[in-house]
Amino acid sequence: MNFYAARQPILDRDKSLVGYELLFRDGLDNVFPQINDDQATSRLIEGSQFTFGLEELTGNKPAYINFSLETLAKGYATTMGSDEIVVEILETVQPSQRLLALIKDLKERGYTLALDDYKHQNEWRHFYPYIDIIKIDYLQTPVEQIEEVIETVKPFPHIKLLAEKVETHEQYQHAMDLGFSLFQGFFFSKPEIVQSKALPPSELTLAELLYQTLNTELDLAKITAVFERDVNLSYKLLRYSNSAMFKRRTEITSINQALVVLGDKEIKKFLSLLYTAQLSSDKPAELIRLSLTRARFAEILAKQHAEQIDSERAFLTAIMSLLDAILDLSMNEVVERLPLADDIKEALLHGKGELGDYLALVEQYEHAQWQEANATIDKMKLDAKRVPDAYHEAILWAQEQMKAIM
């Protein structure tokens, strides 16, 4: 049996990545399953043990995994190291003596424990000495109830509050003001401030190079000249060409040789991701990783799509899809500044066309919106059995890219 999961990042007050919540999905006959909590947890544990390690999905950050009372009782959490996971107790689990005994045992073993989608009951006070994180649905929980929880946990300063479903910078700031220290959601994928951001010379150079990626054939002499006059770009090019992705046996002796060795497709890809990384230097690293994952996911799907969409075009569209957050601009302002093709602009601005469908599917995967994703896959006539593998490959590829460009 194959193992598939989506993931949602969890950030701290500095917007640094602290972990991912893993969300189960099935990749074959039952692509978007309607299964119970016990089955979902069991499949996640099974996949991490027998298919690949959790570190492949989480980059050695803790995996937040949901557990029901029964999966806790069966000891599934202890099949993984206490440093690998955060044990999330599902909101459907009610406080009881049995649950308290299980939690005490896990705490003694060194596990980090979280209450998921917390709804306050006085009975939970008995659990507070052993709980590390309380997750609250920011969108669905009234402020007065949040303040009640904050007041209740004050005698337990070790407990961190995590705000789920934080979608905008304004919500993030409000949650910060309330006292939350951890955040889950896609607040960093929207513009934080609508303002004008001038591009410094190095970024303008990259924008010029990026324009070259729209041409069928690259002007290698022109691109080489640009790299040769920018030591920073040259360093990153050589580092990229020497990364684990390219098993080279010959030494690179010139910028031109490095570009020739990479070839047109890899040059275009490198320039796209480098441009994104350069612009997001003051942003959370997770934002860069998410951009790369989107781009690779779209590229793989395009290659599987019977050549209906050029894979390079799909890659460029997806990697540009978070530039509003990177530049703190609206997407309208972003596309005005870049010489993008009309179909790419329509996808970015309005989600239209086949490229817009790719972006929709990418975002549906990020939010674990399986039913919506299933409908998009049907609309695009993609092979549903291959899509989860593409997502997994994109995650691993993005992690490798981060090592090369950061």
Coordinates of C-alpha atoms in Angstrom, one line a residue, residues 120-280:
H120 CA -13.0 24.5 26.9
Q121 CA -14.3 22.2 29.6
N122 CA -13.4 22.4 33.3
E123 CA -12.4 18.7 33.2
W124 CA -9.4 19.6 30.9
R125 CA -7.8 21.4 33.8
H126 CA -6.6 18.1 35.2
F127 CA -4.7 17.6 31.9
Y128 CA -2.9 20.9 31.8
P129 CA 0.2 19.8 33.7
Y130 CA 0.9 17.3 30.9
I131 CA -0.2 19.4 27.9
D132 CA 2.3 21.4 25.9
I133 CA 0.2 23.0 23.2
I134 CA -3.5 24.0 23.0
K135 CA -4.8 24.5 19.4
I136 CA -7.7 26.8 18.9
D137 CA -9.7 27.4 15.7
Y138 CA -9.1 31.1 15.4
L139 CA -11.9 31.7 12.8
Q140 CA -14.6 29.7 14.6
T141 CA -13.8 30.6 18.3
P142 CA -15.2 33.9 19.6
V143 CA -12.7 36.2 21.2
E144 CA -14.3 36.0 24.6
Q145 CA -13.9 32.2 24.6
I146 CA -10.2 32.6 23.5
E147 CA -9.7 35.0 26.4
E148 CA -11.3 32.6 28.8
V149 CA -8.8 29.9 27.7
I150 CA -5.9 32.3 28.1
E151 CA -7.0 33.1 31.6
T152 CA -7.5 29.5 32.5
V153 CA -4.0 28.4 31.4
K154 CA -2.2 31.3 33.1
P155 CA -1.1 29.1 36.0
F156 CA 0.5 26.8 33.4
P157 CA 3.1 29.0 31.6
H158 CA 4.6 26.0 29.8
I159 CA 1.4 25.7 27.7
K160 CA 1.7 27.3 24.2
L161 CA -1.4 28.5 22.4
L162 CA -1.6 27.7 18.7
A163 CA -4.0 29.6 16.4
E164 CA -5.3 27.4 13.6
K165 CA -6.8 28.8 10.3
V166 CA -4.9 32.1 10.4
E167 CA -5.4 33.3 6.8
T168 CA -4.3 36.9 6.7
H169 CA -1.6 39.1 8.2
E170 CA -4.3 41.1 10.1
Q171 CA -5.5 37.9 11.7
Y172 CA -1.9 36.8 12.5
Q173 CA -1.3 40.2 14.2
H174 CA -4.5 40.0 16.2
A175 CA -3.7 36.4 17.3
M176 CA -0.2 37.7 18.3
D177 CA -1.8 40.5 20.4
L178 CA -4.1 37.9 22.1
G179 CA -1.1 35.9 23.2
F180 CA -0.8 33.1 20.7
S181 CA 2.8 31.9 20.2
L182 CA 2.2 29.3 17.3
F183 CA 0.3 29.7 14.1
Q184 CA -1.1 27.4 11.5
G185 CA -2.5 28.6 8.2
F186 CA -1.6 30.4 5.1
F187 CA -1.4 33.9 6.4
F188 CA 2.1 34.3 4.8
S189 CA 0.7 33.6 1.4
K190 CA -1.2 36.9 1.2
P191 CA 0.3 40.4 1.0
E192 CA 1.1 41.7 4.5
I193 CA 1.2 45.3 3.4
V194 CA 0.1 46.8 0.1
Q195 CA 3.0 49.1 -0.7
S196 CA 5.5 49.8 -3.5
K197 CA 8.7 47.9 -3.4
A198 CA 11.5 49.0 -5.7
L199 CA 13.8 46.2 -7.0
P200 CA 17.5 46.8 -6.2
P201 CA 20.0 46.3 -9.1
S202 CA 20.6 42.6 -8.5
E203 CA 16.9 41.9 -8.5
L204 CA 16.5 43.9 -11.7
T205 CA 19.3 41.8 -13.2
L206 CA 17.4 38.6 -12.2
A207 CA 14.2 40.0 -13.7
E208 CA 16.1 40.6 -16.9
L209 CA 17.3 37.0 -16.9
L210 CA 13.9 35.7 -16.0
Y211 CA 12.5 37.4 -19.1
Q212 CA 14.9 35.2 -21.1
T213 CA 13.2 32.1 -19.8
L214 CA 10.1 32.9 -21.9
N215 CA 12.1 32.4 -25.1
T216 CA 12.2 29.0 -26.7
E217 CA 15.9 29.2 -27.1
L218 CA 18.1 31.0 -24.6
D219 CA 20.7 33.6 -25.6
L220 CA 23.5 31.8 -23.8
A221 CA 26.1 34.4 -24.6
K222 CA 24.0 37.2 -23.1
I223 CA 23.2 35.1 -20.0
T224 CA 26.8 34.2 -19.5
A225 CA 27.8 37.9 -19.6
V226 CA 25.3 38.7 -16.9
F227 CA 26.5 36.0 -14.6
E228 CA 30.2 36.9 -15.2
R229 CA 29.6 40.4 -13.9
D230 CA 27.8 39.4 -10.8
V231 CA 29.8 37.4 -8.3
N232 CA 26.8 36.5 -6.1
L233 CA 24.9 35.0 -9.1
S234 CA 28.0 33.2 -10.2
Y235 CA 28.5 31.6 -6.8
K236 CA 24.9 30.4 -6.7
L237 CA 25.1 29.1 -10.2
L238 CA 28.2 27.0 -9.4
R239 CA 26.7 25.8 -6.2
Y240 CA 23.5 24.8 -7.9
S241 CA 25.3 23.0 -10.7
N242 CA 27.4 21.1 -8.1
S243 CA 24.4 20.1 -6.0
A244 CA 23.3 16.5 -5.3
M245 CA 20.7 16.7 -8.1
F246 CA 23.4 16.7 -10.7
K247 CA 25.8 13.8 -10.4
R248 CA 28.7 15.5 -12.3
R249 CA 32.0 13.7 -13.0
T250 CA 33.7 16.7 -14.7
E251 CA 34.8 19.8 -13.0
I252 CA 33.2 23.1 -14.0
T253 CA 35.9 25.5 -15.2
S254 CA 33.8 28.5 -16.4
I255 CA 30.4 30.1 -16.1
N256 CA 29.7 29.3 -19.7
Q257 CA 30.5 25.6 -19.0
A258 CA 28.2 25.6 -16.0
L259 CA 25.4 26.9 -18.1
V260 CA 26.0 24.5 -20.9
V261 CA 26.2 21.6 -18.5
L262 CA 22.8 22.5 -17.0
G263 CA 21.1 23.0 -20.3
D264 CA 18.2 25.3 -21.2
K265 CA 15.5 23.6 -19.1
E266 CA 17.6 23.6 -15.9
I267 CA 18.8 27.2 -16.5
K268 CA 15.2 28.4 -16.8
K269 CA 14.2 26.5 -13.7
F270 CA 17.2 27.8 -11.8
L271 CA 16.6 31.4 -12.7
S272 CA 12.9 31.2 -11.7
L273 CA 13.6 29.7 -8.3
L274 CA 16.6 32.0 -7.7
Y275 CA 14.5 35.1 -8.5
T276 CA 11.8 33.9 -6.0
A277 CA 14.4 33.2 -3.3
Q278 CA 16.2 36.5 -3.9
L279 CA 13.0 38.5 -3.5
S280 CA 11.9 36.6 -0.4

